[in-house]
mmCIF file of C-alpha atoms in Angstrom:
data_model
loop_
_atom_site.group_PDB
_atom_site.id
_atom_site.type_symbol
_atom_site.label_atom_id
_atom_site.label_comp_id
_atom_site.label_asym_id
_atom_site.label_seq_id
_atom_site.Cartn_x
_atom_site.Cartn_y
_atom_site.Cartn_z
ATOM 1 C CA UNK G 1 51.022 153.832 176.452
ATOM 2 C CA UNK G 2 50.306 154.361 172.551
ATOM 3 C CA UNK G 3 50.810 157.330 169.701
ATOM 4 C CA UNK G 4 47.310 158.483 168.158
ATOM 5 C CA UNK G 5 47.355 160.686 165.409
ATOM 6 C CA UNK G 6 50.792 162.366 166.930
ATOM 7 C CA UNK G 7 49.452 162.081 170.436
ATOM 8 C CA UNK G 8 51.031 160.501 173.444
ATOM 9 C CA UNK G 9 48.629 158.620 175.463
ATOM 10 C CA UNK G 10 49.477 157.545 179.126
ATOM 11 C CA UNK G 11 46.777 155.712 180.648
ATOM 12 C CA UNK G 12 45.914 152.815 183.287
ATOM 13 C CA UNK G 13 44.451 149.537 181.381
ATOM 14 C CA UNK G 14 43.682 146.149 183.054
ATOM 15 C CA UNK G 15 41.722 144.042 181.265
ATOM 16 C CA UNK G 16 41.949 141.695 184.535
ATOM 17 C CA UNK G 17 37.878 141.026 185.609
ATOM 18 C CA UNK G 18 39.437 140.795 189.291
ATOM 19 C CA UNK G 19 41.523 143.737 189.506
ATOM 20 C CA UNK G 20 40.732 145.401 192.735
ATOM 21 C CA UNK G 21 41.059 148.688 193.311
ATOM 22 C CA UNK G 22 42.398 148.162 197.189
ATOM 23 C CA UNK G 23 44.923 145.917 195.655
ATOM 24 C CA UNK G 24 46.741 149.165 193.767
ATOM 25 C CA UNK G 25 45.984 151.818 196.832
ATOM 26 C CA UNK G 26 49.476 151.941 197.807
ATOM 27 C CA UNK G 27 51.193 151.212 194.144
ATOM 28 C CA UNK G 28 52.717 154.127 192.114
ATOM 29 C CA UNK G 29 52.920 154.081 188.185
ATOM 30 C CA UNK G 30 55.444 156.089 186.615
ATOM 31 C CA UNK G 31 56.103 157.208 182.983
ATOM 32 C CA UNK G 32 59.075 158.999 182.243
ATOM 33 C CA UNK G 33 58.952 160.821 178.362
ATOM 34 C CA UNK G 34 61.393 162.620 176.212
ATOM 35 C CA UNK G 35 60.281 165.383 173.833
ATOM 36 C CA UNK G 36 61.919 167.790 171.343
ATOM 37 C CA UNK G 37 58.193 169.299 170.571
ATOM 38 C CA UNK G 38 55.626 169.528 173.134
ATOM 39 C CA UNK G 39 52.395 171.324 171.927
ATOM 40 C CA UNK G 40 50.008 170.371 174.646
ATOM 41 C CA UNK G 41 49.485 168.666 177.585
ATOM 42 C CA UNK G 42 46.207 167.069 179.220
ATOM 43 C CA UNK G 43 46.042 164.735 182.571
ATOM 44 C CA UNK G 44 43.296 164.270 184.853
ATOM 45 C CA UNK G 45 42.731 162.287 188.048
ATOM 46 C CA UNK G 46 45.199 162.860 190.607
ATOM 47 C CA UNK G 47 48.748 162.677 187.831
ATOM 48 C CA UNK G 48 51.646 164.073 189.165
ATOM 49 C CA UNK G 49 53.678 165.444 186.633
ATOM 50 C CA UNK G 50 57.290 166.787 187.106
ATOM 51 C CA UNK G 51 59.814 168.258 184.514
ATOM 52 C CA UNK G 52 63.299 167.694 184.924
ATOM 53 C CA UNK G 53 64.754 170.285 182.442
ATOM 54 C CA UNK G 54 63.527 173.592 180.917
ATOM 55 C CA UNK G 55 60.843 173.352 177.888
ATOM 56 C CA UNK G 56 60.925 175.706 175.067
ATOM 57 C CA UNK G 57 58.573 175.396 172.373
ATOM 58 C CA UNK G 58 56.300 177.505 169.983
ATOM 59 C CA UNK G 59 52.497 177.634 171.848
ATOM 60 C CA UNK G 60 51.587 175.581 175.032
ATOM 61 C CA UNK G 61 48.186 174.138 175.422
ATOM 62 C CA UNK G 62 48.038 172.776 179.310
ATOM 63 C CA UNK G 63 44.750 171.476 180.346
ATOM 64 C CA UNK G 64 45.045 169.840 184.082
ATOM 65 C CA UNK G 65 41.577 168.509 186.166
ATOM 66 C CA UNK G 66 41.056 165.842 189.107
ATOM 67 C CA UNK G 67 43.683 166.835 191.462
ATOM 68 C CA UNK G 68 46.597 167.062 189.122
ATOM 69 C CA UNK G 69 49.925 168.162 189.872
ATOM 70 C CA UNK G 70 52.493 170.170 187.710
ATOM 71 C CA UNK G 71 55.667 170.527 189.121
ATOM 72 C CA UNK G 72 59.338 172.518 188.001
ATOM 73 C CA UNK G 73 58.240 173.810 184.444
ATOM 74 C CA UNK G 74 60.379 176.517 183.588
ATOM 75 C CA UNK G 75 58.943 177.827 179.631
ATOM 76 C CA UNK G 76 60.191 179.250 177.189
ATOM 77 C CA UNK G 77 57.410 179.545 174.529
ATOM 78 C CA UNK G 78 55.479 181.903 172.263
ATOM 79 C CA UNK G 79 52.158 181.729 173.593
ATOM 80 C CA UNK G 80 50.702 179.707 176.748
ATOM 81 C CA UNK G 81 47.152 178.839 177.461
ATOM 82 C CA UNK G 82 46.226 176.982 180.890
ATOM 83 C CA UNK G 83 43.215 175.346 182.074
ATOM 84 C CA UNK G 84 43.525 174.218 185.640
ATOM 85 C CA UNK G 85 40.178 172.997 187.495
ATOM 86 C CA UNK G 86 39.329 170.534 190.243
ATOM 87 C CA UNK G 87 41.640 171.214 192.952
ATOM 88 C CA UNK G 88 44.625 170.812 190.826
ATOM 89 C CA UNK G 89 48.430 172.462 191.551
ATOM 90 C CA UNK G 90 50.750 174.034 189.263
ATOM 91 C CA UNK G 91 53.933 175.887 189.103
ATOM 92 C CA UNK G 92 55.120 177.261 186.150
ATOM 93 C CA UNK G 93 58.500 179.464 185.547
ATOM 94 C CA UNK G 94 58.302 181.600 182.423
ATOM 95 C CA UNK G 95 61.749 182.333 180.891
ATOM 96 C CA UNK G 96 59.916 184.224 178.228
ATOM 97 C CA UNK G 97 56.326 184.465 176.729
ATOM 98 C CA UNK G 98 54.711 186.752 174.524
ATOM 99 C CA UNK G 99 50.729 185.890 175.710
ATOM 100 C CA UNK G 100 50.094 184.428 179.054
ATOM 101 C CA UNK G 101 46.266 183.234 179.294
ATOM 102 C CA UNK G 102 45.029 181.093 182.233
ATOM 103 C CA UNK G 103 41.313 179.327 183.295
ATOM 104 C CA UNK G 104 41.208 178.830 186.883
ATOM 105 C CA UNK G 105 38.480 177.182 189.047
ATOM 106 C CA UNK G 106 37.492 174.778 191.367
ATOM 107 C CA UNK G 107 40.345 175.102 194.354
ATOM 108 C CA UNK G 108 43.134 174.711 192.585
ATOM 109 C CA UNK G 109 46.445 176.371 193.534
ATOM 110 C CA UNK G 110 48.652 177.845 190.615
ATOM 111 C CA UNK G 111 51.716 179.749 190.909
ATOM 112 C CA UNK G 112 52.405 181.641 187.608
ATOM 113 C CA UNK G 113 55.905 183.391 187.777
ATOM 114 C CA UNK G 114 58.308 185.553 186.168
ATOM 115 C CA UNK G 115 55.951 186.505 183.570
ATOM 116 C CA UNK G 116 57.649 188.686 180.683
ATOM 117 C CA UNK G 117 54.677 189.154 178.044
ATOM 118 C CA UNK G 118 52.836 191.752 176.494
ATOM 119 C CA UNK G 119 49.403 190.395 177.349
ATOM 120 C CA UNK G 120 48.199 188.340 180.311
ATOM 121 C CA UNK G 121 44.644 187.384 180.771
ATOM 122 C CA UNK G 122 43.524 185.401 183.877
ATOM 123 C CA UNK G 123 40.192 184.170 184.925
ATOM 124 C CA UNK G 124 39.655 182.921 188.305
ATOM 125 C CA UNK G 125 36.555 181.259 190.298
ATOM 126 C CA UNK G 126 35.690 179.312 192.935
ATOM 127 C CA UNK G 127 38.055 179.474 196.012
ATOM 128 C CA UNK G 128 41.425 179.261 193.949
ATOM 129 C CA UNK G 129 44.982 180.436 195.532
ATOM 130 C CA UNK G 130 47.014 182.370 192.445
ATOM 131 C CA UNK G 131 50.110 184.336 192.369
ATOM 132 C CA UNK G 132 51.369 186.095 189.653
ATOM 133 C CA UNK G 133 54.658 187.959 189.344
ATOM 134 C CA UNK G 134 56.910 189.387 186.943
ATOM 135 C CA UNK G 135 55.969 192.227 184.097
ATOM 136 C CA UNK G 136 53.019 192.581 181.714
ATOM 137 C CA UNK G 137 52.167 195.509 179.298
ATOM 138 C CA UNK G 138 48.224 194.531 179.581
ATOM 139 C CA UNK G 139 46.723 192.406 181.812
ATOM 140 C CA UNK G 140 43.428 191.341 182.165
ATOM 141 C CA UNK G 141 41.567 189.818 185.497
ATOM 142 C CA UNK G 142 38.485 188.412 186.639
ATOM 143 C CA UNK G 143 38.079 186.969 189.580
ATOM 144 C CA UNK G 144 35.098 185.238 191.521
ATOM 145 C CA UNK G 145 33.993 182.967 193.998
ATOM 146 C CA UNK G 146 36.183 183.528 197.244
ATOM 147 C CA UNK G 147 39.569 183.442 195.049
ATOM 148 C CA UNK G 148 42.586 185.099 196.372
ATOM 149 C CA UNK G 149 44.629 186.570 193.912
ATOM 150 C CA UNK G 150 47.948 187.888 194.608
ATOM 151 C CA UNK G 151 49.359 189.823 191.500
ATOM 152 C CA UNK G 152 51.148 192.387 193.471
ATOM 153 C CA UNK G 153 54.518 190.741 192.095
ATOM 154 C CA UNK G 154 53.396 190.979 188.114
ATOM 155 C CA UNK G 155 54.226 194.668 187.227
ATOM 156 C CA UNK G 156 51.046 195.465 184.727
ATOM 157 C CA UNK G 157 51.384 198.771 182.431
ATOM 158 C CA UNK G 158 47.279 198.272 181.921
ATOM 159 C CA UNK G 159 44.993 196.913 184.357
ATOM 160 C CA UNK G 160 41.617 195.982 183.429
ATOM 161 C CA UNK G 161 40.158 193.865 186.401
ATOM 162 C CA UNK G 162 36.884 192.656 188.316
ATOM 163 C CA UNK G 163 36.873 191.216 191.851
ATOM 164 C CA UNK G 164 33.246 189.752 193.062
ATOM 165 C CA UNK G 165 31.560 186.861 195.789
ATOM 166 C CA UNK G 166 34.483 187.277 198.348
ATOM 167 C CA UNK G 167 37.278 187.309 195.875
ATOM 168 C CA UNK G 168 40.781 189.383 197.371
ATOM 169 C CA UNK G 169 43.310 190.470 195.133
ATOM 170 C CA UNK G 170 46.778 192.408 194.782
ATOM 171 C CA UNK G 171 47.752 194.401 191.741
ATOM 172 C CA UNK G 172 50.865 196.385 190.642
ATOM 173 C CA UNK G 173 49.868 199.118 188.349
ATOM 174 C CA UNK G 174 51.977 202.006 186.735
ATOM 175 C CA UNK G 175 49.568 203.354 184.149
ATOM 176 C CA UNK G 176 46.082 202.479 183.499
ATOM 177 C CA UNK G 177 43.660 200.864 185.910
ATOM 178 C CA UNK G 178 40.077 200.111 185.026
ATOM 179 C CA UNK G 179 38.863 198.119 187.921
ATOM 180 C CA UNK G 180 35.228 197.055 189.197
ATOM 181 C CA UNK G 181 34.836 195.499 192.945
ATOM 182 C CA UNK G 182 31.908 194.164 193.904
ATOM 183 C CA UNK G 183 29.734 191.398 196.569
ATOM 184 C CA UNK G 184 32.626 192.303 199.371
ATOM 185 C CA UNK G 185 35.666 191.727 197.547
ATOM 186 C CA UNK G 186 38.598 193.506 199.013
ATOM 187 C CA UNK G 187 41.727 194.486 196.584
ATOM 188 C CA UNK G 188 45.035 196.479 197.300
ATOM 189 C CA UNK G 189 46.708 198.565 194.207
ATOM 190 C CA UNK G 190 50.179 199.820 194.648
ATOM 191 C CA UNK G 191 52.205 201.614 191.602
ATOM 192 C CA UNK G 192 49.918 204.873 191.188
ATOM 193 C CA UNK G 193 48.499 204.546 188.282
ATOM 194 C CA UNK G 194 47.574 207.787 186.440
ATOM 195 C CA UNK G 195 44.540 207.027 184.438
ATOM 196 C CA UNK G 196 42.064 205.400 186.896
ATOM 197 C CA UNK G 197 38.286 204.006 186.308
ATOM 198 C CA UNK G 198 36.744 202.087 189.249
ATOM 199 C CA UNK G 199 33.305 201.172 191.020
ATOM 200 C CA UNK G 200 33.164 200.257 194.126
ATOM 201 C CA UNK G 201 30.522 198.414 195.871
ATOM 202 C CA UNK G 202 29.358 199.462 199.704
ATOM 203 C CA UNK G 203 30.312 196.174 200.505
ATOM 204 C CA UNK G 204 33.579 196.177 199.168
ATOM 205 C CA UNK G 205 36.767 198.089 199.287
ATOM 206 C CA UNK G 206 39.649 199.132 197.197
ATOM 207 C CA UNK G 207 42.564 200.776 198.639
ATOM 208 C CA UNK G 208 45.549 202.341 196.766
ATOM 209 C CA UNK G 209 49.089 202.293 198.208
#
């Protein structure tokens, strides 16, 4: 554990020529950190990471790959920006945010909740699980690859959105929905929206509720 240039680094370091891997198989590390200004946080290769009271801060940079885990954050911050890839999990309680934005791929699982911001943008690919609630005046989806998105709980003013490969999806929209479905994507809109723009692919269906 060492401070670079104002950055925290946790890391494994033997410098033991007869360390074994089989010797640590059943041996857990833990770290356990105090902060009064968190600006970004990057782990990779199956870290577990827990938080044991709320954050607030300005803007968020998380950046999780490798099978992480991200457990009990409840945020309070100006702007958030999450990259989760490689089969990693996440849940994250927003107690306010002005700009959600999220990069999600590979499998992973990420439970974004209680959103309260005026934009949200999420981008979603290959086989991920999300879920979304809470309220949004814009928000802005793509999603690929088999994902299953299930915004049906994040109350969106403005909808523009894009389902494609396989990918199903929820939405909650009260004005404006500009949505294209495509390559047998199935998505469900409740909230009648007044202003709608959509294309629909044969192979794919949209129904409004």
């Amino acid at each position: 554990m060492e401070v670079k240039n104002g950055t925290l680094h946790i890391y494994n370091e033997n410098r033991n020529r007869s360390f074994s891997l089989r010797n640590m198989r059943n041996t857990t590390q833990k770290a356990y950190v105090t902060v009064t200004n968190l600006q970004k946080i990057e782990a990779s290769g199956g870290v577990d990471i827990r938080f044991e009271t709320p954050l607030k801060t300005g803007d968020l940079e998380v950046n999780l790959s490798g099978g992480t885990d991200l457990e009990n954050l409840i945020l309070d911050c100006n702007r958030f920006n999450g990259q989760f890839s490689g089969g990693c999990d996440a849940g994250i309680t927003f107690s306010g945010a002005k700009e959600v934005k999220a990069d999600i791929s590979g499998g992973s699982d990420v439970k974004l909740r209680e959103i309260s911001a005026r934009t949200t943008w999420i981008s979603a690919s290959g086989g991920c699980d999300i879920e979304l609630t809470g309220k949004t005046d814009s928000l802005t989806l793509d999603a690929s690859g088999g994902c299953d998105v299930s915004a049906s709980g994040l109350e969106a003013q403005d909808c523009t959105a894009a389902f494609s490969g396989a990918a199903d999806g929820g939405l909650f929209v009260t004005h404006r929905l500009d949505i294209r479905v495509s390559g047998a994507a199935d998505v469900t809109c409740k909230g009648n929206p007044r202003d709608i723009s959509k294309s629909v692919s044969k192979s794919s269906s949209l129904t409004m509720r």
